[in-house]
mmCIF file of C-alpha atoms in Angstrom:
data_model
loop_
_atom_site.group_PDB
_atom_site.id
_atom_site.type_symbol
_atom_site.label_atom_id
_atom_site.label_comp_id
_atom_site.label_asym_id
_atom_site.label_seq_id
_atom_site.Cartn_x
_atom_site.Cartn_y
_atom_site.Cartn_z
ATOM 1 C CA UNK G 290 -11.293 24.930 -1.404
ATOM 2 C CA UNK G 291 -9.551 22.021 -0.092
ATOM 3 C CA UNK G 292 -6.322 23.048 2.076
ATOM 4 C CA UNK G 293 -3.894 21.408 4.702
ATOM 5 C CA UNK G 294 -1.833 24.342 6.822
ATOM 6 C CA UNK G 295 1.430 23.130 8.874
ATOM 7 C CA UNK G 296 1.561 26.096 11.076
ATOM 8 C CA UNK G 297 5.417 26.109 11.618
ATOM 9 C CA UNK G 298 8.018 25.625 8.878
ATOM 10 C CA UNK G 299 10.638 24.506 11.510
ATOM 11 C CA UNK G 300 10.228 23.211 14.928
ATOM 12 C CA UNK G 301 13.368 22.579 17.510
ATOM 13 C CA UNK G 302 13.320 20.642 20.218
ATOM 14 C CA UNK G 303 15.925 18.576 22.720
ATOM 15 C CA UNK G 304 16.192 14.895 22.968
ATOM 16 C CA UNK G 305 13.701 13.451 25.138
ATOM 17 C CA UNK G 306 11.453 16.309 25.035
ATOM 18 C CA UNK G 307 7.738 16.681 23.923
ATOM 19 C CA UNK G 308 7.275 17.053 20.215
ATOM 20 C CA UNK G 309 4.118 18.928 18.759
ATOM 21 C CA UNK G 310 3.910 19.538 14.959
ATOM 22 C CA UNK G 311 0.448 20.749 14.287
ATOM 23 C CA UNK G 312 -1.662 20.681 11.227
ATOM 24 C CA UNK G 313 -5.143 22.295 10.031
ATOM 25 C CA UNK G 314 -7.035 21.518 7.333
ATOM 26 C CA UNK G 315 -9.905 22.611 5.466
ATOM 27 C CA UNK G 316 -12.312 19.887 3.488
ATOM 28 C CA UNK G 317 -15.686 19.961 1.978
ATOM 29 C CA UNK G 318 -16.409 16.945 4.006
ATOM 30 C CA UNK G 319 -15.321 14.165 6.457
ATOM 31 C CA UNK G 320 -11.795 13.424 4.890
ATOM 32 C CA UNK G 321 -8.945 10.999 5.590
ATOM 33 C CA UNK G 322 -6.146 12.065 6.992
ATOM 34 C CA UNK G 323 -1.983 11.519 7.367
ATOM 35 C CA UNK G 324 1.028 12.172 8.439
ATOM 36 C CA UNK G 325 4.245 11.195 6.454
ATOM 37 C CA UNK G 326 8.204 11.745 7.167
ATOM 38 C CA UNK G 327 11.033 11.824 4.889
ATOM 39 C CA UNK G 328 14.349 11.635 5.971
ATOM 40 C CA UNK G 329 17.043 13.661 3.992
ATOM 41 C CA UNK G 330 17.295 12.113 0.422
ATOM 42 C CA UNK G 331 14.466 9.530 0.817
ATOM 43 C CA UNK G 332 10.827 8.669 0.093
ATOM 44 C CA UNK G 333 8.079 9.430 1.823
ATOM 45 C CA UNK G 334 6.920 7.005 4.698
ATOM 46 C CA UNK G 335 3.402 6.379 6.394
ATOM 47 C CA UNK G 336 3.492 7.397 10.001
ATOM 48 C CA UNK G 337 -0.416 6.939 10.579
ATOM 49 C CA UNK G 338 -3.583 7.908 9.014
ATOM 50 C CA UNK G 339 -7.099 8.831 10.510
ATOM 51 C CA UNK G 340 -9.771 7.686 8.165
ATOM 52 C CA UNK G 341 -13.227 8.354 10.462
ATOM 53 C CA UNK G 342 -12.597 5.532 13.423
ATOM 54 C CA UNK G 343 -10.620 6.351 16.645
ATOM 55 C CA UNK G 344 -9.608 10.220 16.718
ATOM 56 C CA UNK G 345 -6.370 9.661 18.356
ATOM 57 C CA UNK G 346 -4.392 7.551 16.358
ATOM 58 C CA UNK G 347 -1.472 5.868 16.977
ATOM 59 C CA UNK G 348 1.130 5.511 14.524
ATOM 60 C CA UNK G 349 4.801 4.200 14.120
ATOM 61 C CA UNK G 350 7.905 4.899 16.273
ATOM 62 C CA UNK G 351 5.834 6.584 18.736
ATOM 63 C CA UNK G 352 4.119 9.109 17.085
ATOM 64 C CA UNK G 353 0.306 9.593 17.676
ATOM 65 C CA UNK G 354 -2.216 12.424 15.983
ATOM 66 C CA UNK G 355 -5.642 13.263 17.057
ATOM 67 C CA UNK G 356 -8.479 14.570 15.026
ATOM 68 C CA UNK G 357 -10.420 17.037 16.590
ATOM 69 C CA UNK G 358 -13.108 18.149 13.855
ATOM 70 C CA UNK G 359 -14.350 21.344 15.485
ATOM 71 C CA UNK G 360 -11.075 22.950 15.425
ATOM 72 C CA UNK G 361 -10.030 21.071 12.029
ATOM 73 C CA UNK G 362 -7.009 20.122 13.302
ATOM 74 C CA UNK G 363 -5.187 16.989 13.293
ATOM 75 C CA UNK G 364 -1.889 17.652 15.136
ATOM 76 C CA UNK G 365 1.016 15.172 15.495
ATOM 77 C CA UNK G 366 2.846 14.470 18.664
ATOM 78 C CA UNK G 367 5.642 12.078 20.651
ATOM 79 C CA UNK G 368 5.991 12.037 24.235
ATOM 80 C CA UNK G 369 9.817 12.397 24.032
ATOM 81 C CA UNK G 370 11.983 13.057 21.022
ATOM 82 C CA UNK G 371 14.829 11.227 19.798
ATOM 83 C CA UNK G 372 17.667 11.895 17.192
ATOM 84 C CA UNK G 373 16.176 10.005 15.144
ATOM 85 C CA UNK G 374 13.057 11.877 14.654
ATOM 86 C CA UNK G 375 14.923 14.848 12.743
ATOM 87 C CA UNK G 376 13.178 15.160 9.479
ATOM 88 C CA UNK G 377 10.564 16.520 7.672
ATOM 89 C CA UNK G 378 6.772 15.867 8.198
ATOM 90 C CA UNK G 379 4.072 16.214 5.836
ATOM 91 C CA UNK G 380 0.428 16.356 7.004
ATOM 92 C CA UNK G 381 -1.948 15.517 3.941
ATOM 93 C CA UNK G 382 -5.683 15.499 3.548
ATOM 94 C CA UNK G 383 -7.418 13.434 1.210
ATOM 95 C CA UNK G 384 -10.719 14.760 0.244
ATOM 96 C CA UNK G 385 -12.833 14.107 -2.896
ATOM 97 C CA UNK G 386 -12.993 16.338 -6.027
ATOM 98 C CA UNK G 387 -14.633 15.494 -9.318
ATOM 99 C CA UNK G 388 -15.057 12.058 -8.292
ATOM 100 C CA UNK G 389 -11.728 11.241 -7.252
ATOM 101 C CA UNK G 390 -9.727 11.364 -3.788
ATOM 102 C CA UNK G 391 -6.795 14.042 -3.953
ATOM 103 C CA UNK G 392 -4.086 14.196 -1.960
ATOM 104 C CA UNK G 393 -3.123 17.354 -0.567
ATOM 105 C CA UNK G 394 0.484 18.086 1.273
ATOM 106 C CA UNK G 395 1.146 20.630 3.425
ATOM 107 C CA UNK G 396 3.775 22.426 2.971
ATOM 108 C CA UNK G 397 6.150 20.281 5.649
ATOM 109 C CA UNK G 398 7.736 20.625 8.819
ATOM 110 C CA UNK G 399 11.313 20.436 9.439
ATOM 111 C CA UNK G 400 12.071 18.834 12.868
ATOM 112 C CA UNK G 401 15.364 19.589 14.389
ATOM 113 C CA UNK G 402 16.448 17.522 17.349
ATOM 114 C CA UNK G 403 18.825 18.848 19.630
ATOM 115 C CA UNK G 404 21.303 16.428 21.783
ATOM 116 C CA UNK B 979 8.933 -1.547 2.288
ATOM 117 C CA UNK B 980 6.364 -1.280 -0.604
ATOM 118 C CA UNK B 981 7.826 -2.566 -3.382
ATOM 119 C CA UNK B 982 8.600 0.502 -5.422
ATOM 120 C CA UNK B 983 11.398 1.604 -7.306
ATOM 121 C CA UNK B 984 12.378 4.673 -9.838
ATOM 122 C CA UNK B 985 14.857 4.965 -12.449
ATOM 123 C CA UNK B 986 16.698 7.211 -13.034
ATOM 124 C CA UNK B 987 17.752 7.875 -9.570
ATOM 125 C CA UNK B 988 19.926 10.856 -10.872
ATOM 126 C CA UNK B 989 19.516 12.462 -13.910
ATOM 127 C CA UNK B 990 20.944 15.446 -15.505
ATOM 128 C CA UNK B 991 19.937 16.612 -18.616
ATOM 129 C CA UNK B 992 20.027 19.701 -20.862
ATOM 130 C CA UNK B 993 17.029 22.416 -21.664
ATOM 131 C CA UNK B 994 15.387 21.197 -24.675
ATOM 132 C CA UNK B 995 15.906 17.167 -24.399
ATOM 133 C CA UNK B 996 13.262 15.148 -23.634
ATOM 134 C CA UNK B 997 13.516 12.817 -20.590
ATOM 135 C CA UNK B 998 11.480 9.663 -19.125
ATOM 136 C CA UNK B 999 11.632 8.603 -15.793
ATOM 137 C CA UNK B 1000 10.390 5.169 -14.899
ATOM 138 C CA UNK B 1001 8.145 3.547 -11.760
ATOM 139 C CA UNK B 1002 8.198 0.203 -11.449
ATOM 140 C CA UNK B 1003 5.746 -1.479 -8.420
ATOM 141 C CA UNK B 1004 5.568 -5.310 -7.343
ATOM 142 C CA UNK B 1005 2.837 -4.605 -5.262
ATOM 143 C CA UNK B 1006 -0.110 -4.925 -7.909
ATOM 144 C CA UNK B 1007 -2.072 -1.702 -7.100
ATOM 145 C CA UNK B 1008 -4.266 -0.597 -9.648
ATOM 146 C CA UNK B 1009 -3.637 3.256 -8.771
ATOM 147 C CA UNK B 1010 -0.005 4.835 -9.650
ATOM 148 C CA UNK B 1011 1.186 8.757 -9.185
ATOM 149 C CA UNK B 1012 3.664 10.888 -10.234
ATOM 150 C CA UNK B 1013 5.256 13.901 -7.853
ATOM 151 C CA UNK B 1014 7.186 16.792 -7.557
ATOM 152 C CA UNK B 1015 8.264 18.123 -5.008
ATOM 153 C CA UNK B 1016 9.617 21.559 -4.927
ATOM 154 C CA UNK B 1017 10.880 23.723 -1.622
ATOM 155 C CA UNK B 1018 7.936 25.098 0.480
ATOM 156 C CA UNK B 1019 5.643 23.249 -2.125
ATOM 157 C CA UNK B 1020 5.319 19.812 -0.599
ATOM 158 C CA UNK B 1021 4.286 17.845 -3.224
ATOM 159 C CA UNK B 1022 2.175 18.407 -6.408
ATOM 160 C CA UNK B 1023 0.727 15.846 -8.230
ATOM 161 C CA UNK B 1024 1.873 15.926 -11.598
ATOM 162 C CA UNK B 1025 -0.492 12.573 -13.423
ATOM 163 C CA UNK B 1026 -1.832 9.387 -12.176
ATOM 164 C CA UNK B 1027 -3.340 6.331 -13.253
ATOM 165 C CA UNK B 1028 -6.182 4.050 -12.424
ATOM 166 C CA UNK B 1029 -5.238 1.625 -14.299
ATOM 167 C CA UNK B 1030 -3.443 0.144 -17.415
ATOM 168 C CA UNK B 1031 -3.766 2.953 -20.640
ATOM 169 C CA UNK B 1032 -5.983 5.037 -17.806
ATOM 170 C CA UNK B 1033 -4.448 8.402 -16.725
ATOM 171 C CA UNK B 1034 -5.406 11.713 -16.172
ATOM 172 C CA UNK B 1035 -3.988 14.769 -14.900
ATOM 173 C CA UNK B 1036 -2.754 16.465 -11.680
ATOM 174 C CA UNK B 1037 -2.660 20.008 -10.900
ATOM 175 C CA UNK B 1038 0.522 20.320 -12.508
ATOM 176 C CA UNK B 1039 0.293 18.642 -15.269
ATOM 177 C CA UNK B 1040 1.848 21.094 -18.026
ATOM 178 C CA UNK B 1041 5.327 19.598 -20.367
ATOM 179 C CA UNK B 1042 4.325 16.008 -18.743
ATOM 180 C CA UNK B 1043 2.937 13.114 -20.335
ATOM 181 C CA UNK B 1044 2.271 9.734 -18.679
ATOM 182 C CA UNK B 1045 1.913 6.215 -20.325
ATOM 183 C CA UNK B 1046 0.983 2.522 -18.299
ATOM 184 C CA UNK B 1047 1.062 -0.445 -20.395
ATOM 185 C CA UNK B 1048 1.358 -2.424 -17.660
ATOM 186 C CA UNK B 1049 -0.007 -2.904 -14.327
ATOM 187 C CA UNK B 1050 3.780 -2.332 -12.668
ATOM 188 C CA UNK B 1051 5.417 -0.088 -14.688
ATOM 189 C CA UNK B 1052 3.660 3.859 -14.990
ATOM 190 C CA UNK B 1053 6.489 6.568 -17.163
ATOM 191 C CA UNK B 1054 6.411 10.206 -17.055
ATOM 192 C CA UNK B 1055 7.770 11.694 -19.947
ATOM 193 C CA UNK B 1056 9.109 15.199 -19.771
ATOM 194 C CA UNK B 1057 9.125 16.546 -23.762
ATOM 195 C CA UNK B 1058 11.307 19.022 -24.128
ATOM 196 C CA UNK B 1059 12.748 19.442 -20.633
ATOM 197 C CA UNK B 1060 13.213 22.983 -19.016
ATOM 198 C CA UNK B 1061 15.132 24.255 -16.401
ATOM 199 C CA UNK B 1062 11.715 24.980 -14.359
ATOM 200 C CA UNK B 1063 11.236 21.101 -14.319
ATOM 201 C CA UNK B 1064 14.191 20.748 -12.020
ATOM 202 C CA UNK B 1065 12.564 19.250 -9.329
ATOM 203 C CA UNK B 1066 13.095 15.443 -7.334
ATOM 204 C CA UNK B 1067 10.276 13.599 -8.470
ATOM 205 C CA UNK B 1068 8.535 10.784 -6.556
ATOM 206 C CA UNK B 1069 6.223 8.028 -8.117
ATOM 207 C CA UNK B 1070 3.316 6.560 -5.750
ATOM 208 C CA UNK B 1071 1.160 3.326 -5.482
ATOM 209 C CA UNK B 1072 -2.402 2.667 -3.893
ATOM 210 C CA UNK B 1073 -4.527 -0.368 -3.974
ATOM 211 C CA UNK B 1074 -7.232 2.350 -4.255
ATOM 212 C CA UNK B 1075 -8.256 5.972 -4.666
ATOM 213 C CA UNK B 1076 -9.306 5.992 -0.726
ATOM 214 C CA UNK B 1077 -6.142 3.909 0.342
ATOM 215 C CA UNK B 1078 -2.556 5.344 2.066
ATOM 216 C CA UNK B 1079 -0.754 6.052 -0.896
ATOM 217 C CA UNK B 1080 3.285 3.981 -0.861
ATOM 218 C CA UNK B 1081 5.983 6.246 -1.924
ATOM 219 C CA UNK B 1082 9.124 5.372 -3.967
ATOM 220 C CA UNK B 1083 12.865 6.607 -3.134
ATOM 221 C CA UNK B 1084 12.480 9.777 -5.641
ATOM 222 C CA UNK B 1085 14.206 10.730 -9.128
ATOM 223 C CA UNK B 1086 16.356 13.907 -8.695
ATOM 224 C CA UNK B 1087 16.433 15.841 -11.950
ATOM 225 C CA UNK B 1088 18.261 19.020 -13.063
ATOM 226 C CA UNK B 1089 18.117 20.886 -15.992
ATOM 227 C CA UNK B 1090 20.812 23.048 -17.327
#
């Protein structure tokens, strides 16, 4: 069965510091991948996506992911946090079942940012 | 930002009532979603479409129903609402089943 696992529910970290939200998945075959934030009381937005080019993947504000397929893992990370970066992240894998390409969220990350 | 929004943004209704919540898109993607997202759930799909009078369900699909007349505009219609469907509820676009999926701003709903 299809899964995505975001192995910490919360993740604190100073200003300026390394960020590292990580994210496994499980898929039947080569799937596309994503990471999303929402900010308190808003939508989701796109940070980046892998779908089978470059396995480190550069997305907005920073933020970069790289897929390493023999550890199933497609972990998120930003050289040096800022307080703007406190929010949630969802990693989602989008794999096909009965002809059609589900989504599926992991459960989030909450990303505090310390000053 | 993709051009989505929802209506209600706020809703709160009573156990019993039924409720529609509306997605409107500018962006002219033929696939639309419907949401919920629930505390340590991320988010469950509830319906989608795949185009105009096509839907089909999600994994979570029970007390919904979904209707697209039009290209832009995709409803989810709760039936007889109960307090289990409180939930903030977020529509989505794609231009295709494959594609990033767009998110709108969310409905929050509560049901007493």
């Amino acid at each position: 069965a299809q899964s995505v696992t975001q192995l910490d529910s919360h993740v604190s970290v100073s200003e300026g510091t390394p960020v590292l939200l990580r994210c496994n998945y499980s898929s039947s075959y080569s799937p596309s991948l994503f990471w999303y934030v929402q900010h308190p009381n808003k939508g989701l937005q796109l940070l980046l996506k892998y779908t089978s080019a470059a396995t480190l993947v550069k997305g907005i504000n920073g933020f970069e992911a790289e897929f390493k397929k023999s550890e199933t893992s497609f972990h998120l990370t930003k050289p040096s946090a800022h307080m703007s970066d406190a929010a949630e992240y969802f990693c989602v894998v989008s794999d096909r079942v009965d002809n059609f390409n589900k989504f599926y969220f992991g459960s989030g990350t909450k990303l505090n940012v310390k000053p | 930002d993709a051009g989505i929004t929802q209506s209600p943004r706020h809703k709160v209704t009573e156990t019993g009532t039924p409720v529609t919540l509306r997605c409107h898109q500018t962006e002219n993607h033929r696939y639309m979603y419907w949401y919920r997202q629930d505390p340590g759930h991320g988010l469950r799909l509830i319906h989608y479409s795949y185009g105009v009078k096509d839907t089909d369900k999600g994994e979570v699909s029970d007390g919904y129903s979904v209707s697209r007349s039009k290209t832009e505009d995709f409803l989810l219609t709760l039936e007889s609402a109960t307090s289990s469907q409180t939930s903030v509820y977020f529509c989505a676009i794609s231009r295709d089943e494959a594609y990033e999926q767009y998110f709108g701003p969310g409905t929050r709903l509560t049901v007493t």
